[in-house]
Every structure is written in structure tokens, then in C-alpha cells.
Coordinates of C-alpha atoms in Angstrom, one line a residue:
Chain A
X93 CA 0.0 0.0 0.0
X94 CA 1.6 3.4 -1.2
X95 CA 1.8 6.3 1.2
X96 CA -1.1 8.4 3.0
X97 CA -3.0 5.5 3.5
X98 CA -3.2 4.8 7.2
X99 CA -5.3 1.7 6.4
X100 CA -6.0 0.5 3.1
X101 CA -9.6 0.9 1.5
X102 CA -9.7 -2.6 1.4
X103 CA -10.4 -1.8 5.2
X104 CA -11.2 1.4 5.6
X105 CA -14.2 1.1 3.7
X106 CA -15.5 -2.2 4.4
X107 CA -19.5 -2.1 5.1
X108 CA -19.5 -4.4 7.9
X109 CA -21.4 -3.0 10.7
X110 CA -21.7 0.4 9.3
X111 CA -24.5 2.9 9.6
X112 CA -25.3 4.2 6.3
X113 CA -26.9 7.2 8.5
X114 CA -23.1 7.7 10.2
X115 CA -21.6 8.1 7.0
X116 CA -19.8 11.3 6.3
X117 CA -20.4 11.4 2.7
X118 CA -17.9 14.1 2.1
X119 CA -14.8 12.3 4.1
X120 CA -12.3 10.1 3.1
X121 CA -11.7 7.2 5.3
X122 CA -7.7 5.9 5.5
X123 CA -6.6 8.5 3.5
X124 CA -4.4 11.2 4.8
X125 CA -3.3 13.0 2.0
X126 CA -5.3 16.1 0.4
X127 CA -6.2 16.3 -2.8
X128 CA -3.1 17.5 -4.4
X129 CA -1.4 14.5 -2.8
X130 CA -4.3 12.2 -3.8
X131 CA -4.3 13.1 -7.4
X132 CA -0.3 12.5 -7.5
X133 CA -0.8 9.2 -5.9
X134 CA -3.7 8.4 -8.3
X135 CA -1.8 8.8 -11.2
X136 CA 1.3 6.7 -10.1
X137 CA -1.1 4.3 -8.8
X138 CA -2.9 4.0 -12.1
X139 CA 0.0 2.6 -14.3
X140 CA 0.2 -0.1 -11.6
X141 CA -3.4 -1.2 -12.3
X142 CA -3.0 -0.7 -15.7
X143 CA -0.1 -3.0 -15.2
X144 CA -2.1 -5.5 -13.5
X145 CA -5.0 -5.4 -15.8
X146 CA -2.7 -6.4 -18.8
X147 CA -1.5 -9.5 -16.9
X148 CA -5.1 -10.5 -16.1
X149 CA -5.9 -10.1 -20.1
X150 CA -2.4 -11.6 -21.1
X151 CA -3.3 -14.8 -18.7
X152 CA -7.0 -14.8 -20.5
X153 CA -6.5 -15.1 -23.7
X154 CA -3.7 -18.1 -22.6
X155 CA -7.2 -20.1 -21.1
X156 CA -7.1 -18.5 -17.2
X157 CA -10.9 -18.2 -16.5
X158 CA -9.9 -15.6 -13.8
X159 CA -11.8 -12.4 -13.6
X160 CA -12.6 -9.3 -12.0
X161 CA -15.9 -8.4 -12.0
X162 CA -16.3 -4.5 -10.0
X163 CA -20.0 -3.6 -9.2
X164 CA -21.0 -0.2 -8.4
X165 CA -24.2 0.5 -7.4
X166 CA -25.1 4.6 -5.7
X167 CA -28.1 7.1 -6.6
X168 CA -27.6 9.2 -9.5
X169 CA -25.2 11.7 -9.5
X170 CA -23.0 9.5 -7.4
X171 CA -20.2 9.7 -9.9
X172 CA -20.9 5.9 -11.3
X173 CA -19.9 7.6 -14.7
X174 CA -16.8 8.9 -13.7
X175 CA -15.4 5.7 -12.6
X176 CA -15.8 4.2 -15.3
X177 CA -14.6 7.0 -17.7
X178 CA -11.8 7.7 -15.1
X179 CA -10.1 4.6 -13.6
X180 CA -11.6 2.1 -15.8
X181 CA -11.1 4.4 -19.0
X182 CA -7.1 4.0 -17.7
X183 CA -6.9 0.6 -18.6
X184 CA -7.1 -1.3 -22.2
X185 CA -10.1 -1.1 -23.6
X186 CA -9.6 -4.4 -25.1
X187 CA -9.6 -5.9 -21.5
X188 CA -12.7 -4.2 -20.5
X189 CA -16.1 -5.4 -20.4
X190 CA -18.8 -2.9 -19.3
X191 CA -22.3 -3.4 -19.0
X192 CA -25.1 -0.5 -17.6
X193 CA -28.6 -1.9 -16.3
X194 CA -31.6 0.2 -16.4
X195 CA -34.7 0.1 -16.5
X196 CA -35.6 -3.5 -17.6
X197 CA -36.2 -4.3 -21.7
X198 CA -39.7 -5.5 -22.4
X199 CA -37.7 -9.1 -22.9
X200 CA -35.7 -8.7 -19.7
X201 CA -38.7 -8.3 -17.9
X202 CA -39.8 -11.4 -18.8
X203 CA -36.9 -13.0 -17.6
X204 CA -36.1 -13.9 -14.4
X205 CA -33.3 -10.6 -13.0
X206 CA -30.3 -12.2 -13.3
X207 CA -30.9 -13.3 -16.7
X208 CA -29.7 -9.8 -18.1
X209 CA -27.1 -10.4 -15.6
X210 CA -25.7 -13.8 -16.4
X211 CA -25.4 -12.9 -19.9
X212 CA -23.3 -9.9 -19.5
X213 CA -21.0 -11.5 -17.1
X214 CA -16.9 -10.9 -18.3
X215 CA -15.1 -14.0 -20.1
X216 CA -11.8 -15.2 -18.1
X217 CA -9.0 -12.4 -18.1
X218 CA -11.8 -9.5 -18.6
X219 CA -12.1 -6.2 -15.4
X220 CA -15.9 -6.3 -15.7
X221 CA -18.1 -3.4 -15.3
X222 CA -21.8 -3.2 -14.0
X223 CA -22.9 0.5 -13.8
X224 CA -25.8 -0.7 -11.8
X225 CA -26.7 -4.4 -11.2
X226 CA -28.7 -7.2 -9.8
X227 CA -28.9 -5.1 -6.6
X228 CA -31.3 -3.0 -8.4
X229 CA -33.6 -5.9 -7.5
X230 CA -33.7 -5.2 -3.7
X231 CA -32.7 -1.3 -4.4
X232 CA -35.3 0.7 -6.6
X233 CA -37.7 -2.7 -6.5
X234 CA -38.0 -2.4 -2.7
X235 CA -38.3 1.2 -2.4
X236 CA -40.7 1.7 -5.4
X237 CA -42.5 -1.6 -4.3
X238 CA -42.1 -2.8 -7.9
X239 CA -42.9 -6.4 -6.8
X240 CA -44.7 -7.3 -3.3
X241 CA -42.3 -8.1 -0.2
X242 CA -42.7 -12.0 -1.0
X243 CA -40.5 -11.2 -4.1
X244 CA -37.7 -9.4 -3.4
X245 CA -37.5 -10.8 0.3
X246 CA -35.8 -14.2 -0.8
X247 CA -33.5 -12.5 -3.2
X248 CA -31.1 -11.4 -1.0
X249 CA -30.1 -14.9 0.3
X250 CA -30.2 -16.0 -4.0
X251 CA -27.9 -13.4 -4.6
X252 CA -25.5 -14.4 -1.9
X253 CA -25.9 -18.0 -3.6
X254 CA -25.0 -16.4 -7.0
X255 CA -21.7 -14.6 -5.9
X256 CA -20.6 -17.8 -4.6
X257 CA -21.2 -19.6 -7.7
X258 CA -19.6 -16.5 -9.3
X259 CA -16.4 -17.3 -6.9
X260 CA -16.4 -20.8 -7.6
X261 CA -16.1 -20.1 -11.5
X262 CA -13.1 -17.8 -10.6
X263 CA -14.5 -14.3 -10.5
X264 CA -13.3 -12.0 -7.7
X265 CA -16.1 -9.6 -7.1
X266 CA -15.4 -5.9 -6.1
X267 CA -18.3 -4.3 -4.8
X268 CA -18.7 -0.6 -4.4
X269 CA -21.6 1.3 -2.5
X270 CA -21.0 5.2 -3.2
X271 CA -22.8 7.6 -1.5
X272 CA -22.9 12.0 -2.1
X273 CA -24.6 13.9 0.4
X274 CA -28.3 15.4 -0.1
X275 CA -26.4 19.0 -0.6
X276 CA -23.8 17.7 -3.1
X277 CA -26.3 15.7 -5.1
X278 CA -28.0 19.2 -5.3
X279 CA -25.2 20.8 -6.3
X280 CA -24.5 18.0 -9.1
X281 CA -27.8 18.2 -10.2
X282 CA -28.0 22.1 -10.5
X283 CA -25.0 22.1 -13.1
X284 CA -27.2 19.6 -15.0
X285 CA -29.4 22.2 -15.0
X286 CA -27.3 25.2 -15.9
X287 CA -25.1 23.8 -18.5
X288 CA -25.9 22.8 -22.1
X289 CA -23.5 20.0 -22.3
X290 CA -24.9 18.8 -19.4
X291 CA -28.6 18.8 -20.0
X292 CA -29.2 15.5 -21.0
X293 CA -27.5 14.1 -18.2
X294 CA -30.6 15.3 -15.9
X295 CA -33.8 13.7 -15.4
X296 CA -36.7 15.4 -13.9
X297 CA -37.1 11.5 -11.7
X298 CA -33.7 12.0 -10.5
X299 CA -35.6 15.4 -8.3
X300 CA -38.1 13.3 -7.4
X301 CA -35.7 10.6 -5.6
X302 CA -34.5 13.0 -3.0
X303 CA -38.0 12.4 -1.5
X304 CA -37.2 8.5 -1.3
X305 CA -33.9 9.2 0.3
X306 CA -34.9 7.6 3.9
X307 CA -36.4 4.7 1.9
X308 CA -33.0 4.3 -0.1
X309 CA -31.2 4.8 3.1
X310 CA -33.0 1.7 4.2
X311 CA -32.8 -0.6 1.6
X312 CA -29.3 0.2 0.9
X313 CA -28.6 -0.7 4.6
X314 CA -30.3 -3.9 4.2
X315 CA -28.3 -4.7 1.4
X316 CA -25.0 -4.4 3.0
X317 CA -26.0 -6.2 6.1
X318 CA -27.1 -9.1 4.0
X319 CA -24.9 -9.2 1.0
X320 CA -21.7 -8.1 2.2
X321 CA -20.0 -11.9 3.0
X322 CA -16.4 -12.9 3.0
X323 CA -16.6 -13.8 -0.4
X324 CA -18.0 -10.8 -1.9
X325 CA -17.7 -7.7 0.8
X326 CA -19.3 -4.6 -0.1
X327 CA -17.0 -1.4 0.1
X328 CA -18.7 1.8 1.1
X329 CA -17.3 4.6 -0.6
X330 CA -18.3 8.4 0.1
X331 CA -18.2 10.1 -3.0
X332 CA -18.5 13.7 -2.4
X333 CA -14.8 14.4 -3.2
X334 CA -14.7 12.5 -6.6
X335 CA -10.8 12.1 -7.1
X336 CA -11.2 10.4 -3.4
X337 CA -13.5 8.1 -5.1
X338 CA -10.7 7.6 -8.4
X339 CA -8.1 7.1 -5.6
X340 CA -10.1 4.3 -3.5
X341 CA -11.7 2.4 -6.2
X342 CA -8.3 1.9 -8.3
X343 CA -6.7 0.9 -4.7
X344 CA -9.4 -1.7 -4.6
X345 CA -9.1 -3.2 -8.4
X346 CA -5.2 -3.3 -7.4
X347 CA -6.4 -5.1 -4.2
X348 CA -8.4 -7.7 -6.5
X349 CA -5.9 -8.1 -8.9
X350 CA -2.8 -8.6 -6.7
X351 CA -4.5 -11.3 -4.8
X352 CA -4.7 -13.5 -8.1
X353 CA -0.5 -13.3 -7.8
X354 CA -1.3 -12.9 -11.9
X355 CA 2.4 -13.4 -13.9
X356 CA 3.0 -13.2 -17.5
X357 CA 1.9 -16.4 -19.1
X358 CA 4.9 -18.6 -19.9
X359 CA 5.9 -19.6 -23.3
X360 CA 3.7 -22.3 -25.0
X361 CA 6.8 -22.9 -27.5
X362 CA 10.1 -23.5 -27.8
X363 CA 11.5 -20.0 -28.3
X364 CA 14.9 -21.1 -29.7
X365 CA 13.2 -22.6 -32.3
X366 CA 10.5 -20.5 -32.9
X367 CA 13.6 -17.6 -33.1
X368 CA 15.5 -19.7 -35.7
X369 CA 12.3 -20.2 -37.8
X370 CA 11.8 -16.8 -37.6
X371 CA 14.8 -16.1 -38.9
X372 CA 14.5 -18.0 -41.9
X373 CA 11.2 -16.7 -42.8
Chain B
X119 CA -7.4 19.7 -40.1
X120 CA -4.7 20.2 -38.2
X121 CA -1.3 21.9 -39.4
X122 CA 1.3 19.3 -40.7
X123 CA -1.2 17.8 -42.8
X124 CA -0.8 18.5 -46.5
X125 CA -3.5 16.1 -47.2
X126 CA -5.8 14.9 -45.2
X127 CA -5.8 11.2 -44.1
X128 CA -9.2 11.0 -45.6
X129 CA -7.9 11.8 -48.9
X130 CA -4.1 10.4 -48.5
X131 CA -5.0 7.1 -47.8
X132 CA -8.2 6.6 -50.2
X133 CA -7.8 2.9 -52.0
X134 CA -8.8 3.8 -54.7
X135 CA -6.6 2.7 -57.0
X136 CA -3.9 2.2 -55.0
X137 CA -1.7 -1.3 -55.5
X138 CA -0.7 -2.9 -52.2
X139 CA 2.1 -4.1 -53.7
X140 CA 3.9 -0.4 -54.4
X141 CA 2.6 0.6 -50.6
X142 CA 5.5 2.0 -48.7
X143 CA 4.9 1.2 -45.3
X144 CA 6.8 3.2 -43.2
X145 CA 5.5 6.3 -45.4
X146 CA 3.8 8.7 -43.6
X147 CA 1.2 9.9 -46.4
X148 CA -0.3 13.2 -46.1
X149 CA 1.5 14.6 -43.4
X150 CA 4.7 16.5 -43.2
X151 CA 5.8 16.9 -39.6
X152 CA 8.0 13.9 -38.4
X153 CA 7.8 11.7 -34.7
X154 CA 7.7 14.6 -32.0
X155 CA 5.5 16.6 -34.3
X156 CA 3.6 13.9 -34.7
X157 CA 3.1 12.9 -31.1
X158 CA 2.4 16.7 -30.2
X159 CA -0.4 16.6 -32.9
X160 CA -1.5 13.3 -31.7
X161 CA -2.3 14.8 -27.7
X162 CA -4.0 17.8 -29.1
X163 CA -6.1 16.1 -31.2
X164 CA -7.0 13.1 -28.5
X165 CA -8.8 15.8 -26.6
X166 CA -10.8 16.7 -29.9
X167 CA -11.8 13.3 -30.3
X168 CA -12.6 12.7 -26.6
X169 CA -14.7 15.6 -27.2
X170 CA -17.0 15.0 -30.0
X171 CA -16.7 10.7 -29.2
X172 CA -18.6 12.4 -25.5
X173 CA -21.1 14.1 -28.0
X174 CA -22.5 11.0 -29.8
X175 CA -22.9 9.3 -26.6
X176 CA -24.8 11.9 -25.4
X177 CA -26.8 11.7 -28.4
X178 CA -27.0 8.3 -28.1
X179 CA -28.5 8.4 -24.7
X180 CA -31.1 10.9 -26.3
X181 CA -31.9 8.4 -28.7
X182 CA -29.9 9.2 -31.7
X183 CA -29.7 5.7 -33.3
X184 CA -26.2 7.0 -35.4
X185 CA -23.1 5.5 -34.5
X186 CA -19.6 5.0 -35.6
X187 CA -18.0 2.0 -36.8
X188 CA -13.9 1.9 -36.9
X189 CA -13.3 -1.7 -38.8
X190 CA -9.4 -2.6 -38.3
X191 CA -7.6 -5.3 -40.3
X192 CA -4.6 -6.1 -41.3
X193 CA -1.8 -9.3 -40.7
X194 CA -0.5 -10.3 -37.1
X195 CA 1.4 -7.7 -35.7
X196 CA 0.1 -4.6 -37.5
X197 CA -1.3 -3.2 -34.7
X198 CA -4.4 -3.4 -34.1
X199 CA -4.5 -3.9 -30.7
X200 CA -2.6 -1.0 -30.4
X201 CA -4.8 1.3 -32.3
X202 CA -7.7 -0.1 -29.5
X203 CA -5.4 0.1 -26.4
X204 CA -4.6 4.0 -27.2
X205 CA -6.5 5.6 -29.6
X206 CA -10.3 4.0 -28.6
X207 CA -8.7 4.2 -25.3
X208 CA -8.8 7.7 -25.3
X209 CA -11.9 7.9 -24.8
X210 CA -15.2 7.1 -22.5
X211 CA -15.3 3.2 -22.3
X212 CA -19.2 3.7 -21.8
X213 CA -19.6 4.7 -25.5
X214 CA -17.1 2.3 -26.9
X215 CA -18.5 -1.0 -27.5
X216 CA -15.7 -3.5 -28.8
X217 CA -14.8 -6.8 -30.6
X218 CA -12.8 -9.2 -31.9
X219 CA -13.3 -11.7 -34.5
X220 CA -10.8 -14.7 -33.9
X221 CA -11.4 -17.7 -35.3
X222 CA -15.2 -18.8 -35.2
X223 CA -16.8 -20.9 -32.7
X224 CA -18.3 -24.3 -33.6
X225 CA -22.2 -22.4 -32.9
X226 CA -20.7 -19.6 -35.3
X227 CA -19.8 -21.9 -37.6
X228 CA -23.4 -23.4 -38.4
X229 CA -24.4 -19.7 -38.9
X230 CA -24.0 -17.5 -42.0
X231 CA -20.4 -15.7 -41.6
X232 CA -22.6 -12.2 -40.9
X233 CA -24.7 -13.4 -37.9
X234 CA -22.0 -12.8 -35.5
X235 CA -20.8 -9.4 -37.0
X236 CA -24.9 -8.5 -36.7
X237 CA -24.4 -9.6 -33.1
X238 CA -22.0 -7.3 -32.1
X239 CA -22.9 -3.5 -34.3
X240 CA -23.2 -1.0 -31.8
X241 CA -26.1 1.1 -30.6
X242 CA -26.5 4.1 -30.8
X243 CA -24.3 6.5 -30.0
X244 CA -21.9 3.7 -29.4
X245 CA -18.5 4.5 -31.1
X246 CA -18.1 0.6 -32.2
X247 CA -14.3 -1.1 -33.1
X248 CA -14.3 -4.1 -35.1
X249 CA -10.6 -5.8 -34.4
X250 CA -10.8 -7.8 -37.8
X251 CA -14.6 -8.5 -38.6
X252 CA -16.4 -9.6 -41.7
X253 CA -13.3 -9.4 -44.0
X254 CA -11.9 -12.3 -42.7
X255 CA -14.6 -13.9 -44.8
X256 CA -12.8 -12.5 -47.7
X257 CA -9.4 -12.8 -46.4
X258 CA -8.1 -15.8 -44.7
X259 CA -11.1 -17.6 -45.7
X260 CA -9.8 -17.2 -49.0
X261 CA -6.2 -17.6 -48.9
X262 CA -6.3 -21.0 -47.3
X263 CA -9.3 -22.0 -49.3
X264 CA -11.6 -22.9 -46.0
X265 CA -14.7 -22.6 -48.5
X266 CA -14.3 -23.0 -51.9
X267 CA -14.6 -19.9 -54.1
X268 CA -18.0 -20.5 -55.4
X269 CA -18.5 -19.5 -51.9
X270 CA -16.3 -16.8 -50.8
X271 CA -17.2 -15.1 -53.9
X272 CA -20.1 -13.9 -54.2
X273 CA -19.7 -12.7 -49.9
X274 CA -18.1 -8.9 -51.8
X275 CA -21.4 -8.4 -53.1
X276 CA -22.8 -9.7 -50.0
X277 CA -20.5 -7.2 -48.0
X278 CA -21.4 -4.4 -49.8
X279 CA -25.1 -4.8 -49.4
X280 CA -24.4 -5.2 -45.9
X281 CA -22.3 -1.9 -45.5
X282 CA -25.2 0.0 -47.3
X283 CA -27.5 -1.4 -44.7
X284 CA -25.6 -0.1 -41.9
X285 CA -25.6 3.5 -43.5
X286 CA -29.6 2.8 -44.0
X287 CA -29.4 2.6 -40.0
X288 CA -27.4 5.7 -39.1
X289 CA -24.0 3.7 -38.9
X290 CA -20.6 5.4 -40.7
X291 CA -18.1 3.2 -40.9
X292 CA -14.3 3.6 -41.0
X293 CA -12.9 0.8 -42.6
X294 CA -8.8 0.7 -41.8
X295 CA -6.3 -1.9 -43.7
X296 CA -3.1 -1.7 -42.0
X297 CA -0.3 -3.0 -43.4
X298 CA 3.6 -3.4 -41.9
X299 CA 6.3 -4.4 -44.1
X300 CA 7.8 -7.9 -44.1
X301 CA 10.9 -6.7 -41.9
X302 CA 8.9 -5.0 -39.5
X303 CA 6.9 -8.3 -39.1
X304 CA 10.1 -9.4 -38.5
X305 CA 11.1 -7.3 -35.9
X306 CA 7.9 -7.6 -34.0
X307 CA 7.6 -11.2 -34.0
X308 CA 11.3 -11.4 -32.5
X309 CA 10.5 -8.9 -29.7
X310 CA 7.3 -11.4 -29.1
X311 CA 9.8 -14.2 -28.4
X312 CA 12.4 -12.2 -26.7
X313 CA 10.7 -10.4 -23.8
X314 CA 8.6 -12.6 -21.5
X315 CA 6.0 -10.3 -20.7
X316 CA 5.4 -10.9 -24.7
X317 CA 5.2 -14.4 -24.9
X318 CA 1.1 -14.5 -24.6
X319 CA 1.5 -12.4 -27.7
X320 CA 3.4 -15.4 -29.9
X321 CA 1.3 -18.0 -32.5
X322 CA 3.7 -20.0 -34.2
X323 CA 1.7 -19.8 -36.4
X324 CA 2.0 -16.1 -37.3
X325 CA 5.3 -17.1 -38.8
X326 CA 4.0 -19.3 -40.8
X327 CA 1.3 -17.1 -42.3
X328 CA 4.5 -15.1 -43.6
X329 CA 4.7 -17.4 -46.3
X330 CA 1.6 -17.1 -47.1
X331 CA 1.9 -12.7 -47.3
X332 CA 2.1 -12.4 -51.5
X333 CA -1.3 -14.7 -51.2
X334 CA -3.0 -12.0 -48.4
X335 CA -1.5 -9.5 -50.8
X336 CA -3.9 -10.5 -53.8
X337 CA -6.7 -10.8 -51.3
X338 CA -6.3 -7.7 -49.9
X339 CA -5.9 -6.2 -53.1
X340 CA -8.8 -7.9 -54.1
X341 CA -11.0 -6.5 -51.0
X342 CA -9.5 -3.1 -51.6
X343 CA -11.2 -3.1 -55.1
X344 CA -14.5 -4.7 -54.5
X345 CA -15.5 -3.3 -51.3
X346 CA -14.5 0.2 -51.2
X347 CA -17.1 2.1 -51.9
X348 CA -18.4 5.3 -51.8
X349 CA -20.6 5.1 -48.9
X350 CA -18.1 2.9 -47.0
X351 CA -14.1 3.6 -48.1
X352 CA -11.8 1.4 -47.7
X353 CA -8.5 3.1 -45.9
X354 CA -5.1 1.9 -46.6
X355 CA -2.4 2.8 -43.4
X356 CA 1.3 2.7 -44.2
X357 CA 1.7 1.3 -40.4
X358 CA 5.2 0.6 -39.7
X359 CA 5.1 3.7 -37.5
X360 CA 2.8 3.6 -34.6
X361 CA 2.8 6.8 -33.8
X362 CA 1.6 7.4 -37.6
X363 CA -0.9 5.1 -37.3
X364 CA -2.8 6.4 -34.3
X365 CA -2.6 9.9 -35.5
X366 CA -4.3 8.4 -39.1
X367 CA -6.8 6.7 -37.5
X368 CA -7.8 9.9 -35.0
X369 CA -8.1 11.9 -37.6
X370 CA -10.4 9.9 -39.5
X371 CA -12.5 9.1 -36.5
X372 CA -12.7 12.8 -35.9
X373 CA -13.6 13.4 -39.5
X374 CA -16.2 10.8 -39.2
X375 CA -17.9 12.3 -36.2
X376 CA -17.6 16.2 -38.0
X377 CA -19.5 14.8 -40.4
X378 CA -21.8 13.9 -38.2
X379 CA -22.4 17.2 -36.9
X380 CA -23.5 16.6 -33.5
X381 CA -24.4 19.1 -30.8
X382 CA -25.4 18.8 -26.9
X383 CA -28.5 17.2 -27.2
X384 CA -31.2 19.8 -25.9
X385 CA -33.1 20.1 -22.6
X386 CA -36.2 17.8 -23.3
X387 CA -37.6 20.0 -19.7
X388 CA -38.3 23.3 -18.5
X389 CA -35.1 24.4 -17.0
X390 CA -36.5 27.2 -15.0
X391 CA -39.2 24.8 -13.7
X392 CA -36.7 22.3 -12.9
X393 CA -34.7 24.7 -11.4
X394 CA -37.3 25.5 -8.9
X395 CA -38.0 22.1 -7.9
X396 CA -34.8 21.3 -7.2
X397 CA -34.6 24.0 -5.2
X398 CA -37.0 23.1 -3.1
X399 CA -36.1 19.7 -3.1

């Protein structure tokens, strides 16, 4: 772990027995550094993920199943976007798979939710993406009571059971909970508002959210205490200071990636012979 | 266009009758300036492409159904990859969608050699990269006579129909052959077998193929010929240098998305009236 962090994010933001409520959205837990010192870090610590995601994709396409599969789920405005543009827009593109859920297709609904969600799962050696994901299901579902209780109730233990069936097949999920303050959410969605290359980011529904807030609150709560499991931990990640959020989200894609002690794939050849054909041809 | 550019790579690397077989390809057609200039060029023109690529998405997510299509191909070792590590790379990977056509799948083989390139067109707003694509069809295909010709034959025909059909939809492609010279093969296959952190890179097989290059050479020329048309050009890159090569293929990706002529998609609400709600909100 580089300097300034007092405790990795890998700790510092772990959601186990936190209070949502508690959180101070605009703080920026293990870190010491200020933003100067955060954005210097950022960018040295972005080559070594960049690094790191070549090796996964190198060990890929040579048959490793491995992946990395990072989840980020927050209200709008959260700075979802900016992730991905940011730190995962840092890495190859080649190597990236990136999937957004929204409001579900006409076919999707007819499917059971994890349907769209199986089929956009990464192939071995891909750093997945879900803007949004099968959390959805107990997030805007619960608070909008888009199903009764009976529905999304048990869906919180089948998800558990489908994170373990994605560890068994060799993905290392990195789950991310962000959260921006009721004043900074204002503020975000007030530039929407007052610039032109920024209008069709807004949606009059995202005004109308801020009311559910508390029900959010709740449901997101309920979420990590019953999702967030040794396998598959959920990180909460306060997002008001967004190059906090670029710092602690590449820190945790480093995290995933170093623990699969990835090396280059070895040669599948004979390399002297391979350089004396070459040589001749 | 930028200075340094006597002609632009739109116009200095047209096919139209141009033999592959007089292609200098370490040539840097159309511009004047040499590396450094080329590199300077290359950052300021990134951010143009960033830009306007940000400007289709938006679009996209407005429910412009237009989209742009970058089609790379060329021999093992041209750089392709590279052209999708650092030039798509660039930009947002949420408007990039991105793939790669290796050899087909058993399933892809019972279906017609176009179902799998329908698969993967982007959406709207997506700015799509083909890393070889329905050419191979036309290419390998018919250079080690996997189908006979009374089948690969009539597929330029078939191509071109198919190319028209994408405009039809709102789709501008950007068709790219890139083409190294035998010695620079030479010198990139080596490096492939001399650093271990290349070694994933290596098919033996790519040297092999080397005998086959005056054979790809008639089939390229062939491609070049029938397929470049006037709704869907065919490109030709000198790509020997890679700094060359990414500044070509920005340029034509920015010229694509001029012609395009996007603008911030407009508020589709009252801005005063949302102002006040959010106010209050």
C-alpha cells in the first residue's frame, strides 16, 4: 500500500457493521493526503493497475478463467460515470467489459433478474463493469414496491448463492456502495441544470428521488448487512470528493488483482526454435 | 485539419486505386511533420476526439440511433491492438463498445459468416471497433481455401449490401487496412519471443502465415477493389510507425464524427421549472 494510507480501503471502507446514516459522505476514510497529494498518488497508482490489468488479459486469452468483475451501485449523481470513464477508461479497452442496467427491456422483464445479468458477465481475463446491477432488485424494487415483499424478500439470500457460484467459476467480485450527500447531489444536479452540455445528463425523476432518500437509506442498509459476505464484501465509498473516489476504487481493483498473484503467461513454445524459424522466414 | 497535414488522411490514404504491392509502409502519407510533431499533434487532437466521441454518446443516450464504426484489419502484428489500447482508449469506455473476431466458434460456424458481425454493431451513439470483422470472410477464408470460391465469392457483393444497410441505420463506418512491411513483421515477431511479458502475444503460427503474405496481398488487393465504396471507403495505413498510425486513425474518427455534426442534445424539460423544484427539493 503506497503512502497516505493509514489503512487500506480494502479496510477502511468495508461495510460491515456500518451505519449508512453515520456516513460522512464528504470524508475520506484511510486517507491522509489532500487532494493534491491524492491526485499525485492516483496517477502513479494507475500505471500499476494498468499493469495489473494487462496481466489478467495476457493470462486470459492463454485459457485462465480468472476475472474481475467491480459492481458499483449509488443514486444518480453518485459519480458511477466517472469511474468508469476515469479509472476504468485508464486501462485497455480491449480488457474491459462494461455493461449498464436500467430500467428492464420488455424481454428482460420477462426473464427472471439475473438473466440480463448472467449474460453480461466478463469472459476469463476481462475487469468487468456493472454500472448498476442485480442489486437493483432489492434497491429501486424495494423502495418503489415494484414487486410485493414476498418477491424481493428471498432474493437477498439467491444473490448471496449467485456470488458464490460466481467465486467458484473464478471471479473476484469488487463491490462498491457510493454515496454523495443530499447538498452535493443538489449541487450536481444544478449544473445539469445550468449547462448545455450537461442537459441530457438530468432527469426530472432523479428530483423526485430526493424524496425517497430515507427509503433508499434503508434498503441500501439492508443490502450491505445481507450481502456483504467474505466472499463478496461490499465497500462503502463516500463520494463527495470524486478524485477520493478515483483514488479508492483503483486501490481496490489493485487489491483484486494482486491477490490473483497474476504473472505473464509462460511460453507455450520453444523460443529457440521459434527464433530460428523466424529467422528464416 | 490540423497543421502538418498536407493532405488529409481521408484523402491520403483513399484505396482507390492504390496497389498494395507499391505501398511504402513506413511512409507517412499526407502529413509533413516527423515523430515529435507527430506525437504533439496526436495529444492535441486526442482531446478533440474525446470531445466530439462524449457528443455521440450523449446523443445516443437521447436516442440518436447514429453510430460509428472503426473496422481494423490487417496481418499479425500490424497493430491493431494497439490502435484499441490507445486511440479508442482515449476515450469514454461507456460509449465504446468493442470486438474481436478470432477464429469462429463451432455455434458460429453453423451460422452464416454475418450473424455474428450483426451480433455485435453498436447502438446508438456507441462508437463501435471491429478488431478484424467480416473481411476475414474475404481474407483468410480465401487464402487457405476454408470454402471453396463459389462460396467466398459472391460474400463482396454480400458485404457491400451489408455496408449500405448499416448506413440505412445511421451507422458510418471507418474501414482501416493496415499493413507493416515484411521486416517490420520481423522485428515484432522477434521482440514477441524475446521479452517474457510478450510471450502471450506469440502464435507460431503467425510465422507461418508469412509465407503465405504475396497470397493476403492479392486478397487484400482484391478486397481493396471490391469493397471500397463510396458510402463505406476502404483506408489503406502505411503502419510501420505507430505513432503514424494512431494519429491516421484519430483523424479519420474525428472526421467521421464532424461529419456527423452533433451538438449537446437539448433540454427535453423546463429548465426554469426544474430549477425551482430542485430548489425546493
Amino acid at each position: 500500500m503506497a503512502k497516505k494510507w493509514s489503512l487500506p480501503p480494502i479496510e477502511s471502507l468495508r461495510a460491515d457493521g456500518l451505519r449508512i446514516a453515520d456516513l460522512d459522505a464528504g470524508g475520506t476514510p484511510g486517507f491522509e493526503g489532500d487532494k493534491n497529494e491524492g491526485l499525485d498518488l492516483l496517477t502513479e497508482r494507475t500505471a500499476v493497475l494498468s499493469d495489473l490489468q494487462e496481466k489478467l488479459y495476457a493470462n486470459g486469452r492463454s485459457g485462465d478463467a480468472r476475472n474481475v468483475l467491480l459492481v458499483l451501485q449509488g443514486m444518480d449523481t453518485a459519480g458511477k460515470g466517472g469511474i468508469v470513464r476515469h479509472v476504468i477508461g485508464s486501462v485497455d479497452p480491449q480488457g474491459v467489459d462494461h455493461a449498464s442496467f436500467g430500467v428492464p427491456t420488455e424481454e428482460e422483464k420477462r426473464h427472471h433478474y439475473l438473466w440480463r445479468i448472467r449474460k453480461a458477465l466478463p469472459r476469463g481475463g476481462q475487469l468487468g463493469v456493472f454500472d448498476r446491477s442485480h442489486y437493483e432488485d432489492v434497491l429501486i424494487v424495494r423502495v418503489h414496491n415494484l414487486v410485493p415483499p414476498e418477491v424481493w424478500e428471498p432474493r437477498y439470500d439467491e444473490i448471496n448463492a449467485f456470488e458464490r457460484e460466481l467465486l467458484d467459476q473464478g471471479t473476484t467480485l469488487v463491490k462498491v456502495a457510493m454515496f454523495v450527500s443530499l447538498d452535493e447531489q443538489k449541487k450536481r444536479l444544478r449544473e445539469r441544470l445550468d449547462r448545455p452540455d450537461k442537459y441530457w445528463k438530468f432527469n426530472p425523476a432523479d428530483i423526485d428521488e430526493r424524496d425517497y432518500w430515507p427509503a433508499y437509506q434503508e434498503a441500501y442498509q439492508v443490502m450491505l448487512d445481507r450481502t456483504s459476505t467474505d466472499y463478496a464484501p461490499w465497500h462503502v465509498l463516500p463520494a463527495d470528493r470524486k478524485w477520493f473516489a478515483r483514488l479508492a476504487i483503483t486501490e481496490l481493483l489493485i487489491d483484486a488483482l494482486d491477490r490473483l498473484k497474476l504473472d505473464w503467461p509462460p511460453a507455450r513454445f520453444d523460443i529457440e526454435e521459434q527464433r530460428r524459424r523466424l529467422a528464416h522466414a
